[in-house]
Amino acid sequence: MTTQTVTSVPAYAAPAARAPLERTTISRRPVGEHDVLIEIKYAGICHSDIHQARDGWGEGTFPMVPGHEIAGIVAEVGPGVTGFAAGDRVGVGCMVDSCRTCDNCRAGLEQYCSDGPVYTYNSTDRGGETTLGGYSTHIVVDAAYTVRIPDALPLDAAAPLLCAGITLYSPLVHWKAGPGKKIAVVGLGGLGHMGVKIAHALGAEVTVLSQSLRKRDDGIRLGADHYYATSDDDTFKQLAGSFDLIISTVSAPLPLDRYLALLRTDGALVNVGAPEEPVSLNVFSLLAGRKTLAGSGIGGIRETQEMLDFCAEHGLAADIELIPADRINEAYERVLASDVRYRFVIDTATI
């Protein structure tokens, strides 16, 4: 039994691929035994939202309600929920379920579920329904895929941590960023600016590699020790063999061979940005120096909570521009023009 049922809530959806988002009404399932009903306060706009709303990666299901950077307040819990209570500050990231039984799920790597995780939107849940994301006022989520937002983090600036934060935290920790390590972050956008903050807090020496020096002052303020323009060929000559780890956050295809040449022996180039186009590679770029070309996708639920606690401890949150819902389409265009510092967040009270 539930004490409250939200079945119809306002939201913003893309009615078709590449169509402007518009206000609509969607249905949410009743609160089940292990569910939490979350009153969404803020929802970040991720570049992935734009890729999917415009069907850049294919396999889009429309109408689509994007949004996987969700921060809000628990409004109700199911009778089987013990970890959360009404009034708690919580977040939901990129996934809302997984098989829970495969090796990856049991290891806390639900994002690599062998059956594929159920994503927060544009995914098919275990009941066969298409998931609808955070550009709405409420969402019902299994408590096992809900995380607690520490009191030290403002809810609005915490929302982007549920994707941008964990997307950078996970590879930085996995590849052991810390004192004595030289780390480069490619791109200073929504993902990149969190990468700089987190890598700096971990104690690494941090370099930003950006197309131009336009954001250099920001990069230094955020924690970068160095800042170079990749449009300058001298950058690649000067920094050859410099880095233990390079994390690419950009969604444009990179000249991988040039970036691999920037790594030390046993260094890794890790992609967290996802270009729509294929990329090319000369394998000799890997053989010379036993280098690794890798990818990383978000993080598991346990690691996402660890990331939030780390950010609270170190006073880290996203740099945001808070917008009303009727400016979502404008925000999409500005993201594509790199005209945001550094994450748009929707005030869902305006939906």
PDB file of N, CA and C in Angstrom, residues 293-342:
ATOM      1  N   LEU A 293      44.557   2.702 -24.742  1.00  0.00           N
ATOM      2  CA  LEU A 293      43.420   3.508 -25.184  1.00  0.00           C
ATOM      3  C   LEU A 293      42.183   2.881 -24.572  1.00  0.00           C
ATOM      4  N   ALA A 294      41.473   3.621 -23.754  1.00  0.00           N
ATOM      5  CA  ALA A 294      40.387   3.042 -22.967  1.00  0.00           C
ATOM      6  C   ALA A 294      39.160   3.942 -22.979  1.00  0.00           C
ATOM      7  N   GLY A 295      38.099   3.401 -22.429  1.00  0.00           N
ATOM      8  CA  GLY A 295      36.882   4.166 -22.221  1.00  0.00           C
ATOM      9  C   GLY A 295      36.401   3.960 -20.801  1.00  0.00           C
ATOM     10  N   SER A 296      35.521   4.839 -20.348  1.00  0.00           N
ATOM     11  CA  SER A 296      34.948   4.709 -19.007  1.00  0.00           C
ATOM     12  C   SER A 296      33.541   5.278 -19.041  1.00  0.00           C
ATOM     13  N   GLY A 297      32.624   4.552 -18.426  1.00  0.00           N
ATOM     14  CA  GLY A 297      31.239   4.993 -18.398  1.00  0.00           C
ATOM     15  C   GLY A 297      30.741   5.192 -16.976  1.00  0.00           C
ATOM     16  N   ILE A 298      30.321   6.355 -16.652  1.00  0.00           N
ATOM     17  CA  ILE A 298      29.782   6.772 -15.344  1.00  0.00           C
ATOM     18  C   ILE A 298      30.441   6.002 -14.206  1.00  0.00           C
ATOM     19  N   GLY A 299      29.660   5.461 -13.280  1.00  0.00           N
ATOM     20  CA  GLY A 299      30.176   4.689 -12.155  1.00  0.00           C
ATOM     21  C   GLY A 299      29.022   3.907 -11.547  1.00  0.00           C
ATOM     22  N   GLY A 300      29.342   2.952 -10.687  1.00  0.00           N
ATOM     23  CA  GLY A 300      28.302   2.205  -9.996  1.00  0.00           C
ATOM     24  C   GLY A 300      27.654   3.033  -8.902  1.00  0.00           C
ATOM     25  N   ILE A 301      26.615   2.488  -8.312  1.00  0.00           N
ATOM     26  CA  ILE A 301      25.880   3.222  -7.285  1.00  0.00           C
ATOM     27  C   ILE A 301      26.764   3.485  -6.064  1.00  0.00           C
ATOM     28  N   ARG A 302      27.495   2.490  -5.625  1.00  0.00           N
ATOM     29  CA  ARG A 302      28.374   2.672  -4.470  1.00  0.00           C
ATOM     30  C   ARG A 302      29.431   3.735  -4.744  1.00  0.00           C
ATOM     31  N   GLU A 303      30.011   3.699  -5.945  1.00  0.00           N
ATOM     32  CA  GLU A 303      31.042   4.678  -6.285  1.00  0.00           C
ATOM     33  C   GLU A 303      30.445   6.073  -6.448  1.00  0.00           C
ATOM     34  N   THR A 304      29.215   6.152  -6.935  1.00  0.00           N
ATOM     35  CA  THR A 304      28.558   7.458  -7.063  1.00  0.00           C
ATOM     36  C   THR A 304      28.338   8.086  -5.688  1.00  0.00           C
ATOM     37  N   GLN A 305      27.949   7.274  -4.717  1.00  0.00           N
ATOM     38  CA  GLN A 305      27.818   7.799  -3.355  1.00  0.00           C
ATOM     39  C   GLN A 305      29.177   8.224  -2.808  1.00  0.00           C
ATOM     40  N   GLU A 306      30.198   7.438  -3.088  1.00  0.00           N
ATOM     41  CA  GLU A 306      31.565   7.782  -2.666  1.00  0.00           C
ATOM     42  C   GLU A 306      31.978   9.124  -3.266  1.00  0.00           C
ATOM     43  N   MET A 307      31.651   9.338  -4.543  1.00  0.00           N
ATOM     44  CA  MET A 307      31.980  10.588  -5.218  1.00  0.00           C
ATOM     45  C   MET A 307      31.280  11.768  -4.565  1.00  0.00           C
ATOM     46  N   LEU A 308      29.995  11.619  -4.255  1.00  0.00           N
ATOM     47  CA  LEU A 308      29.255  12.702  -3.611  1.00  0.00           C
ATOM     48  C   LEU A 308      29.846  13.038  -2.248  1.00  0.00           C
ATOM     49  N   ASP A 309      30.202  12.023  -1.496  1.00  0.00           N
ATOM     50  CA  ASP A 309      30.815  12.253  -0.182  1.00  0.00           C
ATOM     51  C   ASP A 309      32.171  12.931  -0.330  1.00  0.00           C
ATOM     52  N   PHE A 310      32.946  12.524  -1.341  1.00  0.00           N
ATOM     53  CA  PHE A 310      34.242  13.155  -1.609  1.00  0.00           C
ATOM     54  C   PHE A 310      34.062  14.628  -1.969  1.00  0.00           C
ATOM     55  N   CYS A 311      33.094  14.905  -2.833  1.00  0.00           N
ATOM     56  CA  CYS A 311      32.855  16.294  -3.239  1.00  0.00           C
ATOM     57  C   CYS A 311      32.415  17.145  -2.045  1.00  0.00           C
ATOM     58  N   ALA A 312      31.565  16.577  -1.186  1.00  0.00           N
ATOM     59  CA  ALA A 312      31.134  17.314   0.002  1.00  0.00           C
ATOM     60  C   ALA A 312      32.317  17.596   0.918  1.00  0.00           C
ATOM     61  N   GLU A 313      33.175  16.602   1.086  1.00  0.00           N
ATOM     62  CA  GLU A 313      34.345  16.760   1.961  1.00  0.00           C
ATOM     63  C   GLU A 313      35.296  17.837   1.448  1.00  0.00           C
ATOM     64  N   HIS A 314      35.419  17.940   0.127  1.00  0.00           N
ATOM     65  CA  HIS A 314      36.378  18.869  -0.470  1.00  0.00           C
ATOM     66  C   HIS A 314      35.730  20.156  -0.985  1.00  0.00           C
ATOM     67  N   GLY A 315      34.444  20.318  -0.745  1.00  0.00           N
ATOM     68  CA  GLY A 315      33.772  21.544  -1.170  1.00  0.00           C
ATOM     69  C   GLY A 315      33.659  21.684  -2.674  1.00  0.00           C
ATOM     70  N   LEU A 316      33.428  20.572  -3.370  1.00  0.00           N
ATOM     71  CA  LEU A 316      33.346  20.581  -4.823  1.00  0.00           C
ATOM     72  C   LEU A 316      31.903  20.462  -5.288  1.00  0.00           C
ATOM     73  N   ALA A 317      31.534  21.291  -6.234  1.00  0.00           N
ATOM     74  CA  ALA A 317      30.234  21.169  -6.893  1.00  0.00           C
ATOM     75  C   ALA A 317      30.394  21.764  -8.277  1.00  0.00           C
ATOM     76  N   ALA A 318      29.394  21.585  -9.100  1.00  0.00           N
ATOM     77  CA  ALA A 318      29.478  22.107 -10.461  1.00  0.00           C
ATOM     78  C   ALA A 318      29.301  23.621 -10.480  1.00  0.00           C
ATOM     79  N   ASP A 319      29.954  24.267 -11.433  1.00  0.00           N
ATOM     80  CA  ASP A 319      29.673  25.672 -11.738  1.00  0.00           C
ATOM     81  C   ASP A 319      28.469  25.670 -12.671  1.00  0.00           C
ATOM     82  N   ILE A 320      27.400  26.308 -12.276  1.00  0.00           N
ATOM     83  CA  ILE A 320      26.144  26.161 -13.010  1.00  0.00           C
ATOM     84  C   ILE A 320      25.541  27.499 -13.414  1.00  0.00           C
ATOM     85  N   GLU A 321      24.661  27.412 -14.399  1.00  0.00           N
ATOM     86  CA  GLU A 321      23.754  28.502 -14.743  1.00  0.00           C
ATOM     87  C   GLU A 321      22.344  27.949 -14.601  1.00  0.00           C
ATOM     88  N   LEU A 322      21.608  28.464 -13.648  1.00  0.00           N
ATOM     89  CA  LEU A 322      20.252  27.979 -13.374  1.00  0.00           C
ATOM     90  C   LEU A 322      19.276  28.637 -14.344  1.00  0.00           C
ATOM     91  N   ILE A 323      18.432  27.822 -14.977  1.00  0.00           N
ATOM     92  CA  ILE A 323      17.506  28.345 -15.987  1.00  0.00           C
ATOM     93  C   ILE A 323      16.091  27.852 -15.719  1.00  0.00           C
ATOM     94  N   PRO A 324      15.089  28.610 -16.175  1.00  0.00           N
ATOM     95  CA  PRO A 324      13.721  28.090 -16.165  1.00  0.00           C
ATOM     96  C   PRO A 324      13.522  27.104 -17.305  1.00  0.00           C
ATOM     97  N   ALA A 325      12.505  26.280 -17.186  1.00  0.00           N
ATOM     98  CA  ALA A 325      12.291  25.209 -18.160  1.00  0.00           C
ATOM     99  C   ALA A 325      12.019  25.731 -19.565  1.00  0.00           C
ATOM    100  N   ASP A 326      11.445  26.911 -19.682  1.00  0.00           N
ATOM    101  CA  ASP A 326      11.134  27.407 -21.023  1.00  0.00           C
ATOM    102  C   ASP A 326      12.371  27.879 -21.787  1.00  0.00           C
ATOM    103  N   ARG A 327      13.550  27.737 -21.168  1.00  0.00           N
ATOM    104  CA  ARG A 327      14.787  28.083 -21.866  1.00  0.00           C
ATOM    105  C   ARG A 327      15.628  26.849 -22.199  1.00  0.00           C
ATOM    106  N   ILE A 328      15.025  25.668 -22.108  1.00  0.00           N
ATOM    107  CA  ILE A 328      15.768  24.439 -22.396  1.00  0.00           C
ATOM    108  C   ILE A 328      16.295  24.437 -23.827  1.00  0.00           C
ATOM    109  N   ASN A 329      15.454  24.777 -24.789  1.00  0.00           N
ATOM    110  CA  ASN A 329      15.892  24.740 -26.189  1.00  0.00           C
ATOM    111  C   ASN A 329      17.007  25.747 -26.453  1.00  0.00           C
ATOM    112  N   GLU A 330      16.895  26.904 -25.845  1.00  0.00           N
ATOM    113  CA  GLU A 330      17.972  27.892 -25.949  1.00  0.00           C
ATOM    114  C   GLU A 330      19.255  27.345 -25.329  1.00  0.00           C
ATOM    115  N   ALA A 331      19.112  26.682 -24.188  1.00  0.00           N
ATOM    116  CA  ALA A 331      20.281  26.108 -23.518  1.00  0.00           C
ATOM    117  C   ALA A 331      20.958  25.053 -24.390  1.00  0.00           C
ATOM    118  N   TYR A 332      20.169  24.232 -25.079  1.00  0.00           N
ATOM    119  CA  TYR A 332      20.753  23.232 -25.981  1.00  0.00           C
ATOM    120  C   TYR A 332      21.647  23.901 -27.024  1.00  0.00           C
ATOM    121  N   GLU A 333      21.152  24.960 -27.629  1.00  0.00           N
ATOM    122  CA  GLU A 333      21.945  25.652 -28.647  1.00  0.00           C
ATOM    123  C   GLU A 333      23.204  26.257 -28.046  1.00  0.00           C
ATOM    124  N   ARG A 334      23.104  26.759 -26.841  1.00  0.00           N
ATOM    125  CA  ARG A 334      24.275  27.351 -26.202  1.00  0.00           C
ATOM    126  C   ARG A 334      25.305  26.293 -25.805  1.00  0.00           C
ATOM    127  N   VAL A 335      24.829  25.110 -25.408  1.00  0.00           N
ATOM    128  CA  VAL A 335      25.774  24.025 -25.129  1.00  0.00           C
ATOM    129  C   VAL A 335      26.552  23.681 -26.395  1.00  0.00           C
ATOM    130  N   LEU A 336      25.855  23.582 -27.516  1.00  0.00           N
ATOM    131  CA  LEU A 336      26.511  23.242 -28.778  1.00  0.00           C
ATOM    132  C   LEU A 336      27.497  24.319 -29.200  1.00  0.00           C
ATOM    133  N   ALA A 337      27.247  25.549 -28.771  1.00  0.00           N
ATOM    134  CA  ALA A 337      28.145  26.663 -29.085  1.00  0.00           C
ATOM    135  C   ALA A 337      29.203  26.871 -28.005  1.00  0.00           C
ATOM    136  N   SER A 338      29.274  25.951 -27.029  1.00  0.00           N
ATOM    137  CA  SER A 338      30.205  26.053 -25.892  1.00  0.00           C
ATOM    138  C   SER A 338      30.011  27.356 -25.133  1.00  0.00           C
ATOM    139  N   ASP A 339      28.753  27.775 -25.038  1.00  0.00           N
ATOM    140  CA  ASP A 339      28.428  29.040 -24.381  1.00  0.00           C
ATOM    141  C   ASP A 339      27.744  28.784 -23.041  1.00  0.00           C
ATOM    142  N   VAL A 340      28.428  28.054 -22.180  1.00  0.00           N
ATOM    143  CA  VAL A 340      27.926  27.859 -20.819  1.00  0.00           C
ATOM    144  C   VAL A 340      29.123  27.580 -19.928  1.00  0.00           C
ATOM    145  N   ARG A 341      29.097  28.128 -18.737  1.00  0.00           N
ATOM    146  CA  ARG A 341      30.176  27.903 -17.773  1.00  0.00           C
ATOM    147  C   ARG A 341      29.552  27.519 -16.446  1.00  0.00           C
ATOM    148  N   TYR A 342      29.390  26.154 -16.170  1.00  0.00           N
ATOM    149  CA  TYR A 342      29.806  25.109 -17.088  1.00  0.00           C
ATOM    150  C   TYR A 342      28.715  24.068 -17.257  1.00  0.00           C
TER     151      TYR A 342
END
